[in-house]
Amino acid sequence: MNFEFEGNLKKLKAVWYENNEVVMIDQRMLPEKVEFYRAKNSQDIAYSIKEMVVRGAPAIGIAAAWGLAMAKSNHEDMDAATKLIGSTRPTAFDLFKAIKFMISNNFTVEAARRYSQEITNRCRKIGEYGDNLIPHKAKILTHCNAGALAVTEWGTALAPIRIAAHNGKDIFVFVDETRPRLQGSKLTAWELQNEGISHAVIADNAAGHFMHTKQVDLAIVGADRITASGDFANKIGTYEKAVVAHENDVPFFVAAPASTFDFSLNSGDDIPIEERGEEEVLSIAGKRIAPEKSRAMNPAFDVTPAKYVTAFITEYGIFKPNELKSLKSMIQKDMFMRED
Amino acid sequence: MNFEFEGNLKKLKAVWYENNEVVMIDQRMLPEKVEFYRAKNSQDIAYSIKEMVVRGAPAIGIAAAWGLAMAKSNHEDMDAATKLIGSTRPTAFDLFKAIKFMISNNFTVEAARRYSQEITNRCRKIGEYGDNLIPHKAKILTHCNAGALAVTEWGTALAPIRIAAHNGKDIFVFVDETRPRLQGSKLTAWELQNEGISHAVIADNAAGHFMHTKQVDLAIVGADRITASGDFANKIGTYEKAVVAHENDVPFFVAAPASTFDFSLNSGDDIPIEERGEEEVLSIAGKRIAPEKSRAMNPAFDVTPAKYVTAFITEYGIFKPNELKSLKSMIQKDMFMRED
């Protein structure tokens, strides 16, 4: 992805491997500062995923893949490393996909490189397919950050938006700020600004208003896990936006590579939902907002039933929820993605 | 309302008149500090409404009524004072209702006192009627602050919750934090904590998840303006919550006194919606969140169509949207509320 650094536009990945370290943009610092976190062992990788130095389902998978390769070349106990990294965050399926892939490929650096490149290339294809869904002058709603920061480049939900903009379509993005962690306001707005794509940050509460008043042409979000039925988990608030989009006939698209599809589950009710700390809700930017004794509840994800999804944008093309069987058979024929 | 001050529980109103000044809790400082703002003339009143020292439709009306009485006794130009106070915020109907009432009653202090007492008593009645809708052990969702701070005592949406709790019902409140200004997290949580009512603050994004997973028994919100058809304006995000409540068969109640009903409008599309500054979205607690060049859009209210409303809780009883004609005729017979 592009980013502006001391007045110059630079190319940057969200996660990469260098000198036996996994290097990542420390996403907790954005948009204020571009700082890098260097993971030197599996503990660092677990910390970086759990504390959201790196976040976004595909990027979590990529960080895990590189992390396991690094652990192996450090002669770590691989059972322990695998278990530790696998216990960081329960919802994003890419994490488990990446771990499985690395186990099947003996944790080699070459396998991690392949995993990272595959996922990145697949996201570019998501962008190309998704671009076809974006008319000239489209106004697009997105939630959370499913951008380059959530993959390494391109993004999932932001890949079609990037490519539509690069193809000269005059588009505008409504960026849900995405409380509690504000990934929209901090990360998506940062990516769009660096790419020169027109956007406005909105309170999550305002998304419904803009849909109801016909200011939104389509919505595109990412996913953390998609089941065989098309029910999917994504950042908390996605469910509300999908219901309101459906009510207002706003097409609602979910962009994700094969690594996010968990065909072992049918119903979204079976996806484990991570609960995060109360402080994310009760305080903002280190400042307590709520009264001292008030408590909070903080589910990090919600589940959106398939009936609210217009289509899934994947590297194999566009699939309606009732077409996921054919996606499944394509994935089973895919040397890289199939489950052996 | 009760509030804890230096370890003691005190009784307090949100707005009152004292020594020819309109005194109000400075709601911008809560929950950190209980400070009072003393308005000495109509400019101060206009400032206090516009800058949200005082907010909530009924409390805005009460502050305006007291303000006009004060302006009159200060021998201000009453045309100018009326115009100034009437131009502060466009959406809440109570402001215009209060101004009309004060014009009809020669801006006397007695009239302002009567207005304030009437609205407060009517909110207590809302609480009594609304209590009947709240089962023992109910889990209730509310949005923004429609509490004592938004009236002077009791509140609108919080009046039934207060009375249910006082009547010994073991209830629990999901408090939407209510971005961008966080009135839920700051004000509603503060009121509930002071009353000892069990609650949790949630990100606005999480309300849908809790409704979808059947953790919410009913929702009660306030209103800024209700039209003859039952379409109503309230804090941004109300529309989303109402649509999702409807989708999940969660009863959705709107609590408001007659002063919030604008029978001159039929459709919610005709309610003017205030746009507030971008900074409310781009910064929190004085700290910039979004990238420097990013812009925001910030509608302060949205309109919820009548079809999503289970019933309106008023001082005359409970009315379904299709029963508002009978409410209108009751209001027309009401000496205090009728429009002459």
Short mmCIF file of C-alpha atoms in Angstrom, two decimals, chain A residues 4 30-32 143 172 174 176-180 182 185-186 189-191 193 199-212 215 235-241 243-244 246-248 269 273 275 280-282 284-285 287-299 301-305 307-308, chain B residues 4 30-32 143 172 174 176-180 182 185-186 189-191 193 199-212 215 235-241 243-244 246-248 269 273 275 280-282 284-285 287-299 301-305 307-308:
data_model
loop_
_atom_site.label_atom_id
_atom_site.label_comp_id
_atom_site.label_asym_id
_atom_site.label_seq_id
_atom_site.Cartn_x
_atom_site.Cartn_y
_atom_site.Cartn_z
CA GLU A 4 3.01 9.29 2.99
CA LEU A 30 -1.76 4.70 13.44
CA PRO A 31 -2.59 7.21 12.12
CA GLU A 32 -0.38 9.25 14.45
CA HIS A 143 -17.12 -0.96 8.31
CA PHE A 172 -16.71 8.17 -2.31
CA PHE A 174 -18.44 6.39 4.02
CA ASP A 176 -17.79 3.82 9.85
CA GLU A 177 -15.46 4.89 12.65
CA THR A 178 -15.97 1.43 14.20
CA ARG A 179 -16.11 1.67 17.94
CA PRO A 180 -14.77 0.53 20.20
CA LEU A 182 -11.94 2.90 15.89
CA SER A 185 -11.40 6.25 11.76
CA LYS A 186 -7.78 5.32 12.41
CA ALA A 189 -9.32 6.62 6.75
CA TRP A 190 -5.50 6.50 6.82
CA GLU A 191 -5.38 4.06 3.91
CA GLN A 193 -6.14 9.29 2.53
CA HIS A 199 -14.10 9.68 2.03
CA ALA A 200 -15.79 10.88 5.19
CA VAL A 201 -15.59 9.32 8.62
CA ILE A 202 -19.01 8.85 10.23
CA ALA A 203 -20.18 7.73 13.65
CA ASP A 204 -21.29 4.10 13.42
CA ASN A 205 -24.72 5.35 14.43
CA ALA A 206 -24.96 7.43 11.25
CA ALA A 207 -24.60 4.57 8.76
CA GLY A 208 -28.32 3.80 8.95
CA HIS A 209 -29.23 7.42 8.35
CA PHE A 210 -27.11 7.61 5.20
CA MET A 211 -28.60 4.36 3.89
CA HIS A 212 -32.15 5.40 4.72
CA GLN A 215 -26.88 8.38 0.05
CA LYS A 235 -16.38 -6.76 13.42
CA ILE A 236 -19.10 -5.86 15.89
CA GLY A 237 -21.70 -3.65 14.18
CA THR A 238 -21.58 -5.46 10.83
CA TYR A 239 -24.84 -7.22 11.68
CA GLU A 240 -26.65 -3.89 12.27
CA LYS A 241 -25.34 -2.41 9.04
CA VAL A 243 -29.90 -5.53 8.47
CA VAL A 244 -30.34 -1.83 7.72
CA HIS A 246 -31.28 -5.07 3.53
CA GLU A 247 -34.19 -2.95 4.78
CA ASN A 248 -33.16 -0.16 2.40
CA ASP A 269 -24.27 -19.57 15.81
CA ILE A 273 -17.19 -14.80 19.44
CA GLU A 275 -15.13 -10.95 24.24
CA GLU A 280 -11.96 -0.58 25.16
CA VAL A 281 -15.49 0.75 25.70
CA LEU A 282 -15.12 2.67 28.97
CA ILE A 284 -10.90 6.30 24.74
CA ALA A 285 -7.34 7.38 23.98
CA LYS A 287 -9.13 8.82 29.00
CA ARG A 288 -11.97 7.36 31.06
CA ILE A 289 -15.31 8.31 29.49
CA ALA A 290 -17.89 6.44 31.60
CA PRO A 291 -18.43 6.90 35.35
CA GLU A 292 -15.84 5.14 37.49
CA LYS A 293 -18.05 2.30 38.66
CA SER A 294 -19.84 1.63 35.38
CA ARG A 295 -19.12 -1.65 33.67
CA ALA A 296 -19.13 -2.53 29.98
CA MET A 297 -19.79 -5.52 27.74
CA ASN A 298 -17.56 -5.79 24.69
CA PRO A 299 -18.12 -8.52 22.10
CA PHE A 301 -17.54 -9.55 16.58
CA ASP A 302 -21.09 -10.31 15.63
CA VAL A 303 -22.68 -12.82 13.29
CA THR A 304 -24.64 -11.74 10.23
CA PRO A 305 -27.04 -14.33 8.79
CA LYS A 307 -29.98 -13.71 4.19
CA TYR A 308 -28.59 -10.19 4.53
CA GLU B 4 -23.44 11.26 44.75
CA LEU B 30 -20.13 14.91 33.41
CA PRO B 31 -19.37 12.35 34.69
CA GLU B 32 -16.00 13.76 35.70
CA HIS B 143 -29.88 5.01 23.36
CA PHE B 172 -30.70 -4.39 33.73
CA PHE B 174 -27.83 -1.88 28.06
CA ASP B 176 -25.54 2.52 24.04
CA GLU B 177 -22.52 4.77 24.47
CA THR B 178 -23.98 7.02 21.74
CA ARG B 179 -21.24 8.36 19.56
CA PRO B 180 -20.29 10.95 18.68
CA LEU B 182 -21.18 9.76 24.16
CA SER B 185 -21.57 6.51 28.36
CA LYS B 186 -21.26 9.86 30.10
CA ALA B 189 -24.48 5.61 32.89
CA TRP B 190 -23.97 8.41 35.45
CA GLU B 191 -27.69 8.62 36.20
CA GLN B 193 -25.03 4.56 38.69
CA HIS B 199 -26.26 -1.51 33.65
CA ALA B 200 -23.47 -2.03 31.14
CA VAL B 201 -22.17 0.46 28.61
CA ILE B 202 -21.89 -1.02 25.12
CA ALA B 203 -20.50 0.26 21.83
CA ASP B 204 -23.40 1.41 19.65
CA ASN B 205 -22.30 -1.30 17.23
CA ALA B 206 -23.05 -3.99 19.80
CA ALA B 207 -26.76 -3.18 20.29
CA GLY B 208 -27.70 -5.30 17.26
CA HIS B 209 -25.68 -8.25 18.52
CA PHE B 210 -27.42 -8.20 21.90
CA MET B 211 -30.85 -7.98 20.26
CA HIS B 212 -30.05 -10.73 17.77
CA GLN B 215 -30.40 -10.67 25.40
CA LYS B 235 -30.36 10.98 18.41
CA ILE B 236 -28.41 9.60 15.47
CA GLY B 237 -28.42 5.81 15.61
CA THR B 238 -31.98 5.47 16.88
CA TYR B 239 -33.12 4.50 13.38
CA GLU B 240 -30.62 1.61 13.19
CA LYS B 241 -31.60 0.32 16.62
CA VAL B 243 -34.87 -1.39 12.47
CA VAL B 244 -32.84 -4.10 14.18
CA HIS B 246 -38.15 -4.74 14.58
CA GLU B 247 -36.21 -7.46 12.75
CA ASN B 248 -35.73 -9.33 16.03
CA ASP B 269 -38.93 13.62 6.07
CA ILE B 273 -32.01 17.50 10.90
CA GLU B 275 -25.68 18.87 11.18
CA GLU B 280 -17.24 15.69 17.24
CA VAL B 281 -16.43 12.67 15.07
CA LEU B 282 -12.78 13.24 14.25
CA ILE B 284 -12.52 12.38 21.19
CA ALA B 285 -11.76 14.00 24.54
CA LYS B 287 -7.53 14.06 21.00
CA ARG B 288 -7.55 13.72 17.21
CA ILE B 289 -8.45 10.16 16.20
CA ALA B 290 -8.69 10.29 12.40
CA PRO B 291 -5.84 11.25 10.03
CA GLU B 292 -5.23 14.98 9.84
CA LYS B 293 -6.75 15.52 6.40
CA SER B 294 -9.75 13.22 6.79
CA ARG B 295 -13.16 14.83 6.88
CA ALA B 296 -16.33 13.74 8.65
CA MET B 297 -20.09 14.00 8.23
CA ASN B 298 -22.06 14.42 11.44
CA PRO B 299 -25.87 14.45 11.39
CA PHE B 301 -30.33 13.08 14.57
CA ASP B 302 -32.04 10.59 12.34
CA VAL B 303 -35.66 9.87 11.54
CA THR B 304 -37.29 6.56 12.43
CA PRO B 305 -40.47 5.71 10.50
CA LYS B 307 -43.65 1.32 11.40
CA TYR B 308 -40.71 0.46 13.67
#
